[in-house]
GROMACS .gro file of C-alpha atoms in nm:
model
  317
    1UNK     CA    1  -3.158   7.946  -8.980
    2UNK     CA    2  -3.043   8.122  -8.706
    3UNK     CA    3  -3.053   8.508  -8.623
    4UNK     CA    4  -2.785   8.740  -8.466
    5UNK     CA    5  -2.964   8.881  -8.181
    6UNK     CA    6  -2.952   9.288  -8.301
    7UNK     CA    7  -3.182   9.461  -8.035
    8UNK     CA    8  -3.089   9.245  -7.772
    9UNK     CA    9  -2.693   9.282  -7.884
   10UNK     CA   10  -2.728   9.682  -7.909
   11UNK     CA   11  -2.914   9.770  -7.615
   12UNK     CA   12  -2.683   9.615  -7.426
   13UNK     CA   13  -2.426   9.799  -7.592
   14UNK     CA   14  -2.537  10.093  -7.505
   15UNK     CA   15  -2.513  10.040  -7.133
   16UNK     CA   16  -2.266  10.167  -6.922
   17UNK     CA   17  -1.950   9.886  -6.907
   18UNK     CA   18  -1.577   9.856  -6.834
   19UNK     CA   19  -1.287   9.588  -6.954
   20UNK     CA   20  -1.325   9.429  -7.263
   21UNK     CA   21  -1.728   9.406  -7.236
   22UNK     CA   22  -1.666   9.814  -7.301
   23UNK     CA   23  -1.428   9.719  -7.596
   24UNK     CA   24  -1.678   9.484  -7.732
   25UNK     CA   25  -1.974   9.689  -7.662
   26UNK     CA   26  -1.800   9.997  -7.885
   27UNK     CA   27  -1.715   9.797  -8.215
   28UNK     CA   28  -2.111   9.679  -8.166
   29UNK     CA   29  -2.183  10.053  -8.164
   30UNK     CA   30  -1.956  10.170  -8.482
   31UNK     CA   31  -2.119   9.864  -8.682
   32UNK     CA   32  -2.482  10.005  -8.602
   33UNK     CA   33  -2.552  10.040  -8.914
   34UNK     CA   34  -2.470   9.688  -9.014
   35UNK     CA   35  -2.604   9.562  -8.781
   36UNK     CA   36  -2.965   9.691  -8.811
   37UNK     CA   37  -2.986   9.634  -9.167
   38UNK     CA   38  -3.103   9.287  -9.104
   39UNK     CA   39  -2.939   9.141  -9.439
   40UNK     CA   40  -2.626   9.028  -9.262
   41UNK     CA   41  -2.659   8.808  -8.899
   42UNK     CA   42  -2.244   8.693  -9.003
   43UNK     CA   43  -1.986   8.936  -8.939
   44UNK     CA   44  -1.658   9.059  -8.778
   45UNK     CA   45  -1.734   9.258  -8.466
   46UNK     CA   46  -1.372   9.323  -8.356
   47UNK     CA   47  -1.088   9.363  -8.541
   48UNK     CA   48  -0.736   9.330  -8.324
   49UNK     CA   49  -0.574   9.648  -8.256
   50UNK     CA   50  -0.839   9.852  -8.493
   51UNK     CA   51  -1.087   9.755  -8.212
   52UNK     CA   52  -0.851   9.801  -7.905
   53UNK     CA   53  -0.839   9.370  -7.891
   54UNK     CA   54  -0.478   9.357  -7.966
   55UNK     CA   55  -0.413   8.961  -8.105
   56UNK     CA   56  -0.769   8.914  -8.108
   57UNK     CA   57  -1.042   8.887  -8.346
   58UNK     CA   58  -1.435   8.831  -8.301
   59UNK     CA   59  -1.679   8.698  -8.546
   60UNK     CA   60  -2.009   8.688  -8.555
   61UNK     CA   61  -2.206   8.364  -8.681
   62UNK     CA   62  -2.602   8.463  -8.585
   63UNK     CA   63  -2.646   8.402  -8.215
   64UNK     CA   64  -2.311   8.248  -8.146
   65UNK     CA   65  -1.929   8.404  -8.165
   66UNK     CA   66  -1.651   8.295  -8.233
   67UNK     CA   67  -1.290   8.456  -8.097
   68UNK     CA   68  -0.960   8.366  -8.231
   69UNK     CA   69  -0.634   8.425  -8.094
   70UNK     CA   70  -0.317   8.526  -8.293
   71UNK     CA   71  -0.099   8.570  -8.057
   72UNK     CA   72  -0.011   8.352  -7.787
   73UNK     CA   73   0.091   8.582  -7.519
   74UNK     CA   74  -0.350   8.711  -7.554
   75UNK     CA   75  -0.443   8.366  -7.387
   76UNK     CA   76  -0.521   8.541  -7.068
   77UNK     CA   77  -0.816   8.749  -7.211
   78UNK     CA   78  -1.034   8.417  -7.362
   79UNK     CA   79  -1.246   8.358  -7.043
   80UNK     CA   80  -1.298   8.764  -7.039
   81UNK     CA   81  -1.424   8.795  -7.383
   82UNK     CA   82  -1.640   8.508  -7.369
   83UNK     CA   83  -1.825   8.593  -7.068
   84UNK     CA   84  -1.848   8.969  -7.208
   85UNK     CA   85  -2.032   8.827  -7.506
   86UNK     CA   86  -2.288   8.596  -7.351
   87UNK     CA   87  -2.352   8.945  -7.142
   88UNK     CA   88  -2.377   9.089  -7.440
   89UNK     CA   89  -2.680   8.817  -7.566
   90UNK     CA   90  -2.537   8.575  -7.734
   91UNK     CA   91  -2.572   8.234  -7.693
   92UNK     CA   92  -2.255   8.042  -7.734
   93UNK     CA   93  -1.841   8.120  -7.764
   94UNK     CA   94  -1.601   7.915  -7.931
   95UNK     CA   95  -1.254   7.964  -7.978
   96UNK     CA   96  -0.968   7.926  -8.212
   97UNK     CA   97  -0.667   7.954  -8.114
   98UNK     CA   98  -0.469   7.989  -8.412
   99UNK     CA   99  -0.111   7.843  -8.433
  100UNK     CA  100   0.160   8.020  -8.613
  101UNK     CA  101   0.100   7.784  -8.899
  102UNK     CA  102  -0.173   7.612  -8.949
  103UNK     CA  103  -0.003   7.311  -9.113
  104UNK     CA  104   0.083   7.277  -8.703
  105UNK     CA  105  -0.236   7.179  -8.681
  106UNK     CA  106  -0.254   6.798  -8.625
  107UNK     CA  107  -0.295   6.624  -8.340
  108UNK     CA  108  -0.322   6.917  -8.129
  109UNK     CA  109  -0.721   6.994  -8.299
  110UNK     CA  110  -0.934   6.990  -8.010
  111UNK     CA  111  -0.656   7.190  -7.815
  112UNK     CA  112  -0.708   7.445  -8.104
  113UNK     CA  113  -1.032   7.453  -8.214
  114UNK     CA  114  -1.239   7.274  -7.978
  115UNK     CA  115  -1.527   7.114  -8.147
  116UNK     CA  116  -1.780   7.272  -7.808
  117UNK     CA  117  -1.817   7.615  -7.716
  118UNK     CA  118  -1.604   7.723  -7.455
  119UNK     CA  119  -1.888   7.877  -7.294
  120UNK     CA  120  -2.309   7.866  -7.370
  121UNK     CA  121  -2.472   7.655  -7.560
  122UNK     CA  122  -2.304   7.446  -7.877
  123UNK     CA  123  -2.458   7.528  -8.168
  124UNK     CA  124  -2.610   7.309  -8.439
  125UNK     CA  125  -2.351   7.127  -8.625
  126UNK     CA  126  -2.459   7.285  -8.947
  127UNK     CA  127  -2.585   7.638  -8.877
  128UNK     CA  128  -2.741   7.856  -9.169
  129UNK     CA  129  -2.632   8.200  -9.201
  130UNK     CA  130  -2.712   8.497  -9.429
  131UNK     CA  131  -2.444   8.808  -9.536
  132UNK     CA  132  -2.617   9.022  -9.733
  133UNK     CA  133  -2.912   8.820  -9.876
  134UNK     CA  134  -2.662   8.534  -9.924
  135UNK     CA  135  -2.719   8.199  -9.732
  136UNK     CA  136  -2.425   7.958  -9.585
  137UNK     CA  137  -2.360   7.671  -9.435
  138UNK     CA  138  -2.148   7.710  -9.155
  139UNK     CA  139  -1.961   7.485  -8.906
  140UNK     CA  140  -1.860   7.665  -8.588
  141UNK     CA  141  -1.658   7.364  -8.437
  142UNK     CA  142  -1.525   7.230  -8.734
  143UNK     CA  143  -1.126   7.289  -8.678
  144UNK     CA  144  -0.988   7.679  -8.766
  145UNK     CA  145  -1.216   7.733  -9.029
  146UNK     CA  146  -1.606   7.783  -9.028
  147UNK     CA  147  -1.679   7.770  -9.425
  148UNK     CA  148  -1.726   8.133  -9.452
  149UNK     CA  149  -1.427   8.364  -9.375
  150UNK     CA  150  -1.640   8.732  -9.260
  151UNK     CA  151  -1.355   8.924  -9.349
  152UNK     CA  152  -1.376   8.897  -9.689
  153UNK     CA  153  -1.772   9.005  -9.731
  154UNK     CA  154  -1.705   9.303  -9.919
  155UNK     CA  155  -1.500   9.141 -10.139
  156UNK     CA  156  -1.799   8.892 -10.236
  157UNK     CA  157  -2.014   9.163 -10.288
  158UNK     CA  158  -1.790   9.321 -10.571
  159UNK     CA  159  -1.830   9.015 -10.706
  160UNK     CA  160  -2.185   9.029 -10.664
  161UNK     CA  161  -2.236   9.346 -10.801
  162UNK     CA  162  -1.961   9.245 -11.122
  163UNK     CA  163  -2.044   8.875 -11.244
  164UNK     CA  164  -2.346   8.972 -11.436
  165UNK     CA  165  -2.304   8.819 -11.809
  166UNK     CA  166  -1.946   8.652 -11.734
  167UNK     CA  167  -1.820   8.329 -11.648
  168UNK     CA  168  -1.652   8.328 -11.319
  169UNK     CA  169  -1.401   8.110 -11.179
  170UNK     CA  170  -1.309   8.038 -10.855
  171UNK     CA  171  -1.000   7.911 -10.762
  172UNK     CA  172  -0.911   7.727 -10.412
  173UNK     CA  173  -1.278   7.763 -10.409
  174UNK     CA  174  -1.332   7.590 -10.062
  175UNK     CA  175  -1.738   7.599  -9.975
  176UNK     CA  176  -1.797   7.806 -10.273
  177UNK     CA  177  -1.885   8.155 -10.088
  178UNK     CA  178  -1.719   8.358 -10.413
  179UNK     CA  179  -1.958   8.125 -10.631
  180UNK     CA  180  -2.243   8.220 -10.469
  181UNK     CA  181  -2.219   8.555 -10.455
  182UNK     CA  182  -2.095   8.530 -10.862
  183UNK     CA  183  -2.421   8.289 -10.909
  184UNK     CA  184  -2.675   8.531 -10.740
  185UNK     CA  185  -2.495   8.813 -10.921
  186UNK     CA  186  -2.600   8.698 -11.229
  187UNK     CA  187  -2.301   8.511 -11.393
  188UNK     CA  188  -2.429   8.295 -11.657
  189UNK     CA  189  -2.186   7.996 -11.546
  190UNK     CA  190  -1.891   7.944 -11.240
  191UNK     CA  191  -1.662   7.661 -11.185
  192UNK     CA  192  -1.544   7.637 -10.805
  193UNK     CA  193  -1.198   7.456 -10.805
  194UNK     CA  194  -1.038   7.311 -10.451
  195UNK     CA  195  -0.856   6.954 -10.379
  196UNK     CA  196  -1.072   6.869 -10.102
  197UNK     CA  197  -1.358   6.670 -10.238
  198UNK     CA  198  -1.585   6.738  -9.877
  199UNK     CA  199  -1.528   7.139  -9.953
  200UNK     CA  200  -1.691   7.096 -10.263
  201UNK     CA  201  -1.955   6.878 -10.143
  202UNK     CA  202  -2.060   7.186  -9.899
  203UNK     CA  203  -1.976   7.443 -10.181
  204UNK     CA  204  -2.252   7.242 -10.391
  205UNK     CA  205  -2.523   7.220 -10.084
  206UNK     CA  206  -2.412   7.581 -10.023
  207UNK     CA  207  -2.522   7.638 -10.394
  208UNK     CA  208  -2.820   7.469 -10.396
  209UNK     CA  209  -2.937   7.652 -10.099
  210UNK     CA  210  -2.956   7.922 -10.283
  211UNK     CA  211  -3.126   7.802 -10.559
  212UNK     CA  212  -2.824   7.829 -10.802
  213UNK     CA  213  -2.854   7.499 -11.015
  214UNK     CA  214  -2.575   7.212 -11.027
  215UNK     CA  215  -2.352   7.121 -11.187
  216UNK     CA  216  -2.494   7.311 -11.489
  217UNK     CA  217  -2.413   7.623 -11.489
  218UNK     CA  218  -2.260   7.623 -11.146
  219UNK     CA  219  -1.967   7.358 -11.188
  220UNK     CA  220  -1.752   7.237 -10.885
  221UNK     CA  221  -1.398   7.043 -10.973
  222UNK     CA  222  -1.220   6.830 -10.741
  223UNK     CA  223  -0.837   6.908 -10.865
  224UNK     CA  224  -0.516   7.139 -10.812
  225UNK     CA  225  -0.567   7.526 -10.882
  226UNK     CA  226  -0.272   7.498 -11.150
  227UNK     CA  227  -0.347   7.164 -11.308
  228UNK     CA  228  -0.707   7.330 -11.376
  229UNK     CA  229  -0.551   7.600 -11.507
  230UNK     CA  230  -0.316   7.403 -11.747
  231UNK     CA  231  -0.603   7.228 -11.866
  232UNK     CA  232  -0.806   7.582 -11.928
  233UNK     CA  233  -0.546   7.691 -12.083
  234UNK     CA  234  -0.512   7.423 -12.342
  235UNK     CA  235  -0.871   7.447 -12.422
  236UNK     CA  236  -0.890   7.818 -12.456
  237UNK     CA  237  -1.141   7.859 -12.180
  238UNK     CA  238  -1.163   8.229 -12.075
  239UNK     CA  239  -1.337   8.371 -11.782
  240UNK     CA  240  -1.488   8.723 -11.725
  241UNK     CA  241  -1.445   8.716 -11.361
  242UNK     CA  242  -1.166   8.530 -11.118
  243UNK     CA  243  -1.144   8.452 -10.760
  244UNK     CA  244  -0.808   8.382 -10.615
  245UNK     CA  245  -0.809   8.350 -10.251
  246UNK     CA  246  -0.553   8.054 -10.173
  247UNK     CA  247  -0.497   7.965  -9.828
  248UNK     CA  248  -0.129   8.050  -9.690
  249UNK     CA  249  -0.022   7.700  -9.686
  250UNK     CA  250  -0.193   7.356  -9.813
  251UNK     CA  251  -0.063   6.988  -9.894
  252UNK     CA  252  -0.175   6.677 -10.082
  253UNK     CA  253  -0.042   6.360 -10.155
  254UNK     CA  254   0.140   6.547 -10.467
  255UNK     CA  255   0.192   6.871 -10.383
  256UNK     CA  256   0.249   7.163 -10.173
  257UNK     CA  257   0.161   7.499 -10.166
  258UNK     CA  258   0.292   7.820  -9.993
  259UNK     CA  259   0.180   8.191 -10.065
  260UNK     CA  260   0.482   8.272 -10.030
  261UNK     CA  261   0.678   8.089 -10.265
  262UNK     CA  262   0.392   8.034 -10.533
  263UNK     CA  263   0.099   8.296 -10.546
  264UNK     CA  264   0.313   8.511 -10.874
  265UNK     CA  265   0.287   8.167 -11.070
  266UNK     CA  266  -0.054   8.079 -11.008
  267UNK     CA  267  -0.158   8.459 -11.018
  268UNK     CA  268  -0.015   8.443 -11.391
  269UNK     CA  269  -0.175   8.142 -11.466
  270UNK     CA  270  -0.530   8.287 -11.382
  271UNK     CA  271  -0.419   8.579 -11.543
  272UNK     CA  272  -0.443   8.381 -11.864
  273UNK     CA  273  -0.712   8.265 -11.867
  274UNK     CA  274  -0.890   8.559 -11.812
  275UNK     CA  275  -1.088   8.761 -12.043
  276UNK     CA  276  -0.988   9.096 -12.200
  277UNK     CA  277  -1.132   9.362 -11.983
  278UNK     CA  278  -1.214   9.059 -11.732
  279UNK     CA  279  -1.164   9.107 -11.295
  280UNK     CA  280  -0.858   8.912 -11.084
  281UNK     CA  281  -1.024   9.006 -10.743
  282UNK     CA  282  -0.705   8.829 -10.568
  283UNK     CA  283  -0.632   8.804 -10.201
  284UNK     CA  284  -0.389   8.650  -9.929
  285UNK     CA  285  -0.460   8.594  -9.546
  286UNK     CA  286  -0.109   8.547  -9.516
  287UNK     CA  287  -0.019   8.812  -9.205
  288UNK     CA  288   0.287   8.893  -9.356
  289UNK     CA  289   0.218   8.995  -9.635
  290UNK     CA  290   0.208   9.367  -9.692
  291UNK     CA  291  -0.034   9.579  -9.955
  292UNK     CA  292   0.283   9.685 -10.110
  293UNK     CA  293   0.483   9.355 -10.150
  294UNK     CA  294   0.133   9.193 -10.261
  295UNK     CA  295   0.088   9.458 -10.510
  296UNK     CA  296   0.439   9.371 -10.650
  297UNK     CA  297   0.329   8.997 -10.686
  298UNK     CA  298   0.025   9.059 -10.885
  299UNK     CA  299   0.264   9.307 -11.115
  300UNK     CA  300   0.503   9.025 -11.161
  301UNK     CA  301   0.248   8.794 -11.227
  302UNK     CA  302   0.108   9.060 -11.503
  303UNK     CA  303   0.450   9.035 -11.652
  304UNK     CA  304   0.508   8.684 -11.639
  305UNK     CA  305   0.152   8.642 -11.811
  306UNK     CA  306   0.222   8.900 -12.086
  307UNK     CA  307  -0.073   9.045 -11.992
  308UNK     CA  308  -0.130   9.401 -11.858
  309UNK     CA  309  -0.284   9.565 -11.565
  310UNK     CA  310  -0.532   9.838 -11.690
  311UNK     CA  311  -0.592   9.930 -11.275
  312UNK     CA  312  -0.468   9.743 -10.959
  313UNK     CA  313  -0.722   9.838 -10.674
  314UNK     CA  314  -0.751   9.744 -10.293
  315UNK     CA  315  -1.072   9.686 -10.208
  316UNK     CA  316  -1.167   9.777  -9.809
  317UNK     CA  317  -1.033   9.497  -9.581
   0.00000   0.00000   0.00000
C-alpha cells in the first residue's frame, strides 16, 4: 500500500506560489480536512471550473496523480500541472486525455492514456489504495479508467452507511467498489454484475482484500445488466439496496449500450426488482446530462415500473 503524502502535500501548500501550482495548492487547502483524516490517501483534488482548472480534473491515487483533460483546447496546461504537482510532493503524473467519446478510444490508447507517467516515477502496476477505511486495487496506466472513479466516494459511503441487513446489487458493477463498500457495510449478501469477465476478476481480488468472502455471500456475474435483470425478475429475487452506475457508452459482441437512449429502461428494470422501502442510488457520468433531465429519467422509469418514488434525492457530487 501506498500513502498520499499529507504533511509533505500541505506544507507545501501553504507556501507562497503563482500559476496553476497556486490553483493546485488552494483546492489542497479547502480539502484540509480530508486530507488529514488519514482514512482516505484517493481523492479528487481539483475539480474543473469549481477549482479555477477549467477542462481539467486532478485525482489523487496515494503518492501519484493523475490529470485528465476534457477539453481539447486545455492541452497547453499538461506539462504545467504536472510539474506543479511533483513540486507539490508527489511522486508521479499521468494523464488522460479523454476523447469526446470514449468508444474513440482504439488504436489511439497510448496517445490517450499512456500506460507511463508523463512525469516522476511509474507507479506499481497494481497500487493499493484506501477511501475511507476501504481498500482498492488500482491501475494508474491502465487506459481512461483506474478501477476506482474518486468522484463518486460519497456516494459509496451512503451505501456504506445503508446496506446493513439487505441484499445489494450492483449493476455494471466494474471492480466492485459499490460492493465493497455494501459488504463492509454490513449487507448480508451482494451480487456485482458487468460483461467484462477481467472487471470481475479485480472486483473479486478487490473483495477479498477486504476480507469480504467469495462467491458466498459476495457473488460476481459475468452477463448483461438487463439479461440479469430478466432473469431476477423471473425468479422473484428482490434486493434492499441497488447500484446503477452504467458507463455512458459500452459494446459487446451482442449489444450496445448508450445512457442516453437506454438508462429509463434499465432504471425500471432495477426498479423491479427492488424491495419495498429498498434504495436506487443511480448515477450517470454522462456530461450532458443535467440534474433535471436525469431526475425526469428516473421518474419515467418509476412509471414505466409501476412502482413509486417515496423521495428522489441528489446526493453531493
Amino acid at each position: 500500500m501506498s500513502t498520499l503524502p499529507v504533511d509533505t502535500l500541505l506544507e507545501r501548500a501553504s507556501r507562497p506560489t503563482s500559476g496553476v501550482t497556486a490553483i493546485l495548492a488552494r483546492a489542497a487547502l479547502r480539502r484540509r480536512t480530508l486530507l488529514e483524516a488519514r482514512t482516505t490517501d484517493a481523492l479528487r483534488l481539483a475539480h474543473e471550473e469549481a477549482d479555477g482548472l477549467p477542462g481539467w480534473a486532478v485525482d489523487l491515487y496515494g503518492p501519484w496523480a493523475i490529470v485528465s483533460r476534457y477539453e481539447e483546447r486545455a492541452h497547453a496546461r499538461e506539462p504545467e500541472l504536472a510539474h506543479a504537482l511533483l513540486s507539490l510532493g508527489l511522486r508521479g503524473v499521468y494523464a488522460k486525455r479523454r476523447p469526446k467519446h470514449a468508444s474513440a478510444l482504439g488504436d489511439a490508447r497510448d496517445a490517450v492514456a499512456p500506460r507511463r507517467a508523463i512525469a516522476g516515477e511509474d507507479a506499481p502496476e497494481s497500487l493499493e489504495i484506501v477511501e475511507e477505511g476501504r481498500r482498492v486495487l488500482v491501475r494508474l496506466g491502465d487506459g481512461l479508467s483506474t478501477g476506482l472513479f474518486l468522484d463518486l466516494r460519497d456516494a459509496r459511503s451512503h451505501v456504506a452507511r445503508d446496506a446493513r441487513g439487505v441484499r445489494m446489487l450492483n449493476l455494471f458493477g466494474y471492480t466492485g467498489a459499490y460492493s465493497i463498500a455494501a459488504g463492509l457495510g454490513g449487507a448480508t449478501a451482494t451480487a456485482t454484475v458487468d460483461v467484462s469477465r477481467g472487471a470481475l476478476a479485480r472486483a473479486e481480488d478487490n473483495l477479498r482484500l477486504n476480507g469480504l468472502a467469495t462467491p458466498t455471500p459476495h457473488r460476481t456475474h459475468a452477463e448483461d445488466a438487463l439479461s440479469f435483470l430478466a432473469r431476477a425478475k423471473v425468479r422473484g429475487d428482490s434486493y434492499g439496496l441497488v447500484a446503477l452506475d452504467p458507463p455512458s457508452f459500452a459494446t459487446t459482441r451482442s449489444a450496445r449500450f448508450a445512457v442516453a437512449d437506454d438508462y429509463v429502461e434499465v432504471a425500471a428494470a432495477a426498479l423491479s426488482v427492488l424491495a419495498a422501502g429498498g434504495l436506487l442510488f443511480a448515477s450517470t457520468n454522462h456530461r450532458g446530462v443535467d440534474g433535471r433531465t436525469f431526475d425526469g429519467w428516473l421518474r419515467g422509469a418509476a412509471r414505466r415500473a409501476g412502482r413509486e418514488l417515496a423521495r428522489l434525492d441528489a446526493l453531493p457530487s
